[in-house]
Short mmCIF file of C-alpha atoms in Angstrom, two decimals:
data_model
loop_
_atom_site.label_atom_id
_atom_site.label_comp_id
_atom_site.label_asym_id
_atom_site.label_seq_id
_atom_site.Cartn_x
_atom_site.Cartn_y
_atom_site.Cartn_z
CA UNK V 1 33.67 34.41 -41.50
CA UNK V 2 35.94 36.96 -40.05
CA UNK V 3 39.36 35.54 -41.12
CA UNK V 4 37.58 35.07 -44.30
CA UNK V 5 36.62 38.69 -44.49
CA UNK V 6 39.96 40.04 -43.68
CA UNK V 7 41.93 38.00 -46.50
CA UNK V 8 39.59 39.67 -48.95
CA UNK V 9 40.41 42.67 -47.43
CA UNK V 10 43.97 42.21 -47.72
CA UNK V 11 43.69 40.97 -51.34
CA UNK V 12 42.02 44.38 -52.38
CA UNK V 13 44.97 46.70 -50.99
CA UNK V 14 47.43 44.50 -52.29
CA UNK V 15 46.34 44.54 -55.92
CA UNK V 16 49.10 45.96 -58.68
CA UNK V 17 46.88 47.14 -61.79
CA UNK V 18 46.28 51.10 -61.01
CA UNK V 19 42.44 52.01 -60.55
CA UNK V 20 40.91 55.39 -59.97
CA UNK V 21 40.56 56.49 -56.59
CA UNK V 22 36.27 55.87 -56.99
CA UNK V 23 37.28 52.31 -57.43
CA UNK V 24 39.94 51.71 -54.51
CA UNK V 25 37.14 53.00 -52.72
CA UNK V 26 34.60 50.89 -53.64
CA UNK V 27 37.05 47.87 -52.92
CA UNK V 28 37.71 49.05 -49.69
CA UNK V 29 34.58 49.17 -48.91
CA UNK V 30 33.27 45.63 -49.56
CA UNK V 31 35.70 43.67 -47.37
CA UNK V 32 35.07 46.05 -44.84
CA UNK V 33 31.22 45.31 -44.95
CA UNK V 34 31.86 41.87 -45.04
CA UNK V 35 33.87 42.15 -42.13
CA UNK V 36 31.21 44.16 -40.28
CA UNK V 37 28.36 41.67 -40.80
CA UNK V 38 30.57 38.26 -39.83
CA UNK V 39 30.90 40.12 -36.53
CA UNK V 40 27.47 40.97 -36.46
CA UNK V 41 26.44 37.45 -37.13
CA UNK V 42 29.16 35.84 -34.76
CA UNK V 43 28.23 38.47 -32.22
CA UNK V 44 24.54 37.51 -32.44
CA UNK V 45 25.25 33.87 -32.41
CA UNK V 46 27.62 34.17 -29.25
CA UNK V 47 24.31 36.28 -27.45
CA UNK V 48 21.91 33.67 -28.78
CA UNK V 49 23.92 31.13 -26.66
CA UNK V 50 24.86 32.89 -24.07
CA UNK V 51 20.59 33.56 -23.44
CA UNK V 52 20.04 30.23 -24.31
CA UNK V 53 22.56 28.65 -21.71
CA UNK V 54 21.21 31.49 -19.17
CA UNK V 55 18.11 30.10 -19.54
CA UNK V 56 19.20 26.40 -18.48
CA UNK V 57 21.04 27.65 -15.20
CA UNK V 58 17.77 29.65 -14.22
CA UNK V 59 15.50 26.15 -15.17
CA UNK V 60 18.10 23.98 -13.42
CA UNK V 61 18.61 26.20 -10.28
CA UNK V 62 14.31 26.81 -10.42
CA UNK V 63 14.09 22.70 -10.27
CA UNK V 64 16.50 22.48 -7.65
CA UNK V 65 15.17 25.40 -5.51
CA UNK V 66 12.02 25.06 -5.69
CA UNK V 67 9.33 23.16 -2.96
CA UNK V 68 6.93 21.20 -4.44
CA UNK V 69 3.93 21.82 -1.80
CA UNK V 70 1.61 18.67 -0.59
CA UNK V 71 -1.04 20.95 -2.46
CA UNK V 72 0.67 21.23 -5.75
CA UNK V 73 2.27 17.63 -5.20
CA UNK V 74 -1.60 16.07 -4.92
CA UNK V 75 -1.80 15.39 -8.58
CA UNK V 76 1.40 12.95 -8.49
CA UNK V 77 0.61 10.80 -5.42
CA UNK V 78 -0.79 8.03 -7.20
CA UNK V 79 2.57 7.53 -9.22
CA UNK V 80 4.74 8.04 -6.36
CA UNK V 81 6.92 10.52 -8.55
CA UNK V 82 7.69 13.03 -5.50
CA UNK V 83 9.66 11.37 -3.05
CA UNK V 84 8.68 8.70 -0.25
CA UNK V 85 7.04 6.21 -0.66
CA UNK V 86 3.03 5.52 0.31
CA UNK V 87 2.21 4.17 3.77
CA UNK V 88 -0.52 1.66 4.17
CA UNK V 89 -3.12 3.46 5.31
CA UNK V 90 -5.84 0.47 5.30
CA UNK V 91 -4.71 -0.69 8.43
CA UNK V 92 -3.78 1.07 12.06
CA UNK V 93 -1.29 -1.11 14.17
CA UNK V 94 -2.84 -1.62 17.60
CA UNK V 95 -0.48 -2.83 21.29
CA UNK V 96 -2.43 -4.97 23.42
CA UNK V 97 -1.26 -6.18 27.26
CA UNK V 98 1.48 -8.90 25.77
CA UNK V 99 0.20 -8.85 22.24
CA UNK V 100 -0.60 -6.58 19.20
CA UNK V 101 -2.22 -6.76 15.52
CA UNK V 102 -3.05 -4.47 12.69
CA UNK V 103 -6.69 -3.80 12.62
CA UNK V 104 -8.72 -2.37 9.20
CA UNK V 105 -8.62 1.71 10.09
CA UNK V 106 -12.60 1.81 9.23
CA UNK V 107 -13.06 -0.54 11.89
CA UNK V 108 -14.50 0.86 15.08
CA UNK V 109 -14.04 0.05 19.02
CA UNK V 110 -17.10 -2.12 20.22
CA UNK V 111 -18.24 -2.59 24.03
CA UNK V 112 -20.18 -5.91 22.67
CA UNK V 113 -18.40 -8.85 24.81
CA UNK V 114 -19.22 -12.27 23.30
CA UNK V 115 -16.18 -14.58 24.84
CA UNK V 116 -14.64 -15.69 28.24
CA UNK V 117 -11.33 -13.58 28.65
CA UNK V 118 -12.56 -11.16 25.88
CA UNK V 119 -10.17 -7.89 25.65
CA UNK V 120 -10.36 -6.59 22.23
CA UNK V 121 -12.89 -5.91 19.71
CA UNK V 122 -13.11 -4.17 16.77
CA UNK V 123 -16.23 -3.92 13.81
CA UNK V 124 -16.94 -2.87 10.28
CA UNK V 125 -18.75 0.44 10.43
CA UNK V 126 -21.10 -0.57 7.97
CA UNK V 127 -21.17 -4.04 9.22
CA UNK V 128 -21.15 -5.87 12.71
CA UNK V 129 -21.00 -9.22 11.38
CA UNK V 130 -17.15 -8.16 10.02
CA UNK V 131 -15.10 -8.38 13.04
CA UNK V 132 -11.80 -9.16 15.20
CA UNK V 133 -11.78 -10.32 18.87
CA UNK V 134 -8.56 -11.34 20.94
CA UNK V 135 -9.46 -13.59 23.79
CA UNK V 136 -6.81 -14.11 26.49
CA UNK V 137 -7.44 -17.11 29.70
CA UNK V 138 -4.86 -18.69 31.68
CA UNK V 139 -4.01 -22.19 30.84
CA UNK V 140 -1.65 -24.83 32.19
CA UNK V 141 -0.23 -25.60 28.91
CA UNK V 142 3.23 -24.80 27.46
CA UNK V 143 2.48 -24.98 23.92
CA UNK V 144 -0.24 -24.28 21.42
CA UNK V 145 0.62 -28.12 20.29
CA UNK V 146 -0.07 -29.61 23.81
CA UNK V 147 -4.32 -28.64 22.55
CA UNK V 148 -3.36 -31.59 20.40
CA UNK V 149 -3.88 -31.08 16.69
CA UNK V 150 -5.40 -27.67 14.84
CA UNK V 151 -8.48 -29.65 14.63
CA UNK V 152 -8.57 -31.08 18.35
CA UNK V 153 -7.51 -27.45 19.53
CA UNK V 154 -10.84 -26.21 17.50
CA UNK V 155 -13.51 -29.18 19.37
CA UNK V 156 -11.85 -27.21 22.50
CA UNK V 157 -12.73 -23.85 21.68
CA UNK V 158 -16.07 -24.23 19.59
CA UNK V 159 -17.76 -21.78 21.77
CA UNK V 160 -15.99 -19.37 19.24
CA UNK V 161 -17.79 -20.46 16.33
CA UNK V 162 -21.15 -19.63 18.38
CA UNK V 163 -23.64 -22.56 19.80
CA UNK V 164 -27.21 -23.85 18.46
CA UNK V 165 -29.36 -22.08 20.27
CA UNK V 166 -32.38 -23.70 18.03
CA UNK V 167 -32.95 -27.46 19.29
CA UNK V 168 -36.53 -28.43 17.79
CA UNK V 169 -37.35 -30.35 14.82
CA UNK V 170 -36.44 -29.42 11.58
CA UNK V 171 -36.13 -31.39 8.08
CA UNK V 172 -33.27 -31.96 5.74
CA UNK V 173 -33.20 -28.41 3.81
CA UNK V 174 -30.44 -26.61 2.06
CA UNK V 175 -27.48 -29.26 3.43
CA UNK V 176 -28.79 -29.68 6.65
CA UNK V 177 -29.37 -32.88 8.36
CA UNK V 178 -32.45 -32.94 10.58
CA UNK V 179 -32.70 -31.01 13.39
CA UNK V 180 -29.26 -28.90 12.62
CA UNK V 181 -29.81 -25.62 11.68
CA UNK V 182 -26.16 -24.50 12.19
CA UNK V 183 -22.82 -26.12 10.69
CA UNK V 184 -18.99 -25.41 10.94
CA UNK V 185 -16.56 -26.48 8.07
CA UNK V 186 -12.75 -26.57 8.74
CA UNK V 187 -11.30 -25.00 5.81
CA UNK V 188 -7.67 -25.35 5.82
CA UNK V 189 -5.05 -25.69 9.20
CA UNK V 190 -1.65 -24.63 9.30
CA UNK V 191 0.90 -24.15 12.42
CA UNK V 192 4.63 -21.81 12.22
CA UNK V 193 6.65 -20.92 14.48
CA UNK V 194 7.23 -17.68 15.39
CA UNK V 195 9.49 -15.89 17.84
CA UNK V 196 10.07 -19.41 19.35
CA UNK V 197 6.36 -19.44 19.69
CA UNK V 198 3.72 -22.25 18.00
CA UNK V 199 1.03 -21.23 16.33
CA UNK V 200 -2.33 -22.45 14.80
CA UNK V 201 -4.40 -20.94 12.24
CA UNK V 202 -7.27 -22.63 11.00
CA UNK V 203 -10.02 -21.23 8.61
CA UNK V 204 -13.55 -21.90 9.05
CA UNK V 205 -16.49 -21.69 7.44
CA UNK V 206 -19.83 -21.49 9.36
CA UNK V 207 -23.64 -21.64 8.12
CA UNK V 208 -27.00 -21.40 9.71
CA UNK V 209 -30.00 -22.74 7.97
CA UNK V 210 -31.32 -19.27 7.97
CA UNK V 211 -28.62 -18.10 5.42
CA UNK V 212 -27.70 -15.32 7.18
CA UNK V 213 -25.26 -13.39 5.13
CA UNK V 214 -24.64 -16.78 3.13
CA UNK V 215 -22.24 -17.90 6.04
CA UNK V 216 -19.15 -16.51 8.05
CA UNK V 217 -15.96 -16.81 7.42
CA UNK V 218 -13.40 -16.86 10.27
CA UNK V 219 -9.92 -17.27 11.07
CA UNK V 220 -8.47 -18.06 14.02
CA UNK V 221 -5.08 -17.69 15.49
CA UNK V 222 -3.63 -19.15 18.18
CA UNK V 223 -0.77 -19.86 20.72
CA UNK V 224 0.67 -19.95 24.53
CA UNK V 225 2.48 -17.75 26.37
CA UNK V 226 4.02 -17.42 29.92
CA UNK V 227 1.06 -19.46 30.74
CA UNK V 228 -1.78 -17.57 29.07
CA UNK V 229 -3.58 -18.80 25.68
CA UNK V 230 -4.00 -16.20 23.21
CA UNK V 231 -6.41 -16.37 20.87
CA UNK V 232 -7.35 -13.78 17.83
CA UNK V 233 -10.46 -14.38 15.76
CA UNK V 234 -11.47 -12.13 12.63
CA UNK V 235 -14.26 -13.02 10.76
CA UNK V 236 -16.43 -11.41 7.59
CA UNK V 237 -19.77 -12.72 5.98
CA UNK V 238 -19.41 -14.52 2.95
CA UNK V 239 -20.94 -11.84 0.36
CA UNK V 240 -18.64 -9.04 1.73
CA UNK V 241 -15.77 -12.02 1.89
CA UNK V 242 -15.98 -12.10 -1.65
CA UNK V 243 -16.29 -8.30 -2.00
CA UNK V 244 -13.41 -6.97 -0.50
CA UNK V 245 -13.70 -8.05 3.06
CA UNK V 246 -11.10 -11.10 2.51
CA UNK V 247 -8.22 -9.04 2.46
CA UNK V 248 -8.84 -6.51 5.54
CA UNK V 249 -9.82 -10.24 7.68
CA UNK V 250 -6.85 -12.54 6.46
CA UNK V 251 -4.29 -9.41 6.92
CA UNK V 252 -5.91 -9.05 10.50
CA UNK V 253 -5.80 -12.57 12.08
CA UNK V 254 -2.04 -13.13 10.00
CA UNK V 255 -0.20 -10.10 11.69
CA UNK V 256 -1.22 -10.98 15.11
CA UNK V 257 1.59 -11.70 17.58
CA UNK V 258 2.21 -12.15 21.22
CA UNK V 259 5.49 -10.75 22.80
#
């Protein structure tokens, strides 16, 4: 617009036909305002830019500078858009004498001691019957696998599945045989090797004939070291199994370890 503007200009001086003086002045007058409102215009465009490119510094130095408080960050948590990312908060590691585990945080401390060699347990709040004990005895074996198999290990141990205490008569009813008002159902074995160690887990499934809670479901985890046996039961009824409770007891009884 300006270079524009000034060869106009230059055309009007330059022209050879003679014209009054009221019309030289005219002429010299319209370049002129042409010229004065291309540098208006540029002049406005260059501030309009200038502003506009202020404005992206301030926005880019406000995003850099400023600290998102946890307050103000609250909303975003569930995406993770702020930074690190979530810790598990379901579960609360725990360091036992030559062992440890990760136990459900709304599980609670309990005095109750059901087992020979008992050192640990932890219950649902809302629940008893949702559980995890570690047991710890001396033994003479060197190896989980010197019980025998998962199975033989188990007929060993059954005190941890708890006892009939009801010996009487009873009919056939609901699965029972006569006279058994309590059962036990091996679910599923498995043994691994870990830290050089042997290891059993087996999953259980007991029932009384009073359909308490529609069964229990326990796991059980197992193995020898320096001479001691360690074992780790968790355990959930069968509704809350089903409604949540699997996760918080498989999780347990899996991330036990000895040292």
């Amino acid at each position: 617009m300006a270079s524009t503007a000034c060869f106009l200009h230059h055309h009007a001086l330059s022209t050879p036909t003679a014209r009054s003086s009221s019309q030289r002045h005219v002429a010299n007058i319209k370049p002129t305002q042409l010229v004065c409102r291309a540098q208006k215009q540029e002049e406005e465009s260059t501030a309009t830019i200038s502003r506009r490119l202020a404005l992206t510094v301030l926005i880019g130095a406000a995003a850099v500078g400023t600290k998102v408080s946890p307050a103000d960050a609250a909303y975003g948590e569930a995406a993770n858009v702020f930074g690190k990312p979530k810790t598990n908060t379901d579960f609360l590691p725990y360091n036992g004498n030559g062992f440890k585990l990760n136990i459900p945080s709304k599980w609670n401390p309990s005095r109750e001691v059901e087992y020979p060699g008992q050192v640990l347990r932890y219950e649902d709040n809302f629940d008893s019957n949702s559980n995890v004990t570690v047991m710890v005895t001396p033994t003479d074996k060197k190896s989980i696998k010197d019980f025998g198999t998962p199975e033989e290990f188990l007929s060993k141990v059954d005190y941890l599945l708890g006892k009939q205490a009801y010996f009487g008569k009873t009919v056939s009813e609901g699965g029972f045989d006569p006279d058994i008002v309590a059962t036990a159902n091996i679910l599923e074995t498995s043994n691994q090797v870990i830290g050089g160690k042997d290891y059993y887990y087996l999953t259980v499934l007991t029932r009384t004939a009073d359909g308490d809670e529609g069964g229990k479901h326990q796991i059980i985890t197992a193995t020898v070291s320096d001479g001691k046996l360690y074992i780790c039961k968790a355990q959930a009824g069968d509704k809350r199994w089903f409604k949540g409770a699997r996760k918080f007891v498989e999780s347990t009884a899996s991330s036990f370890n000895v040292a």
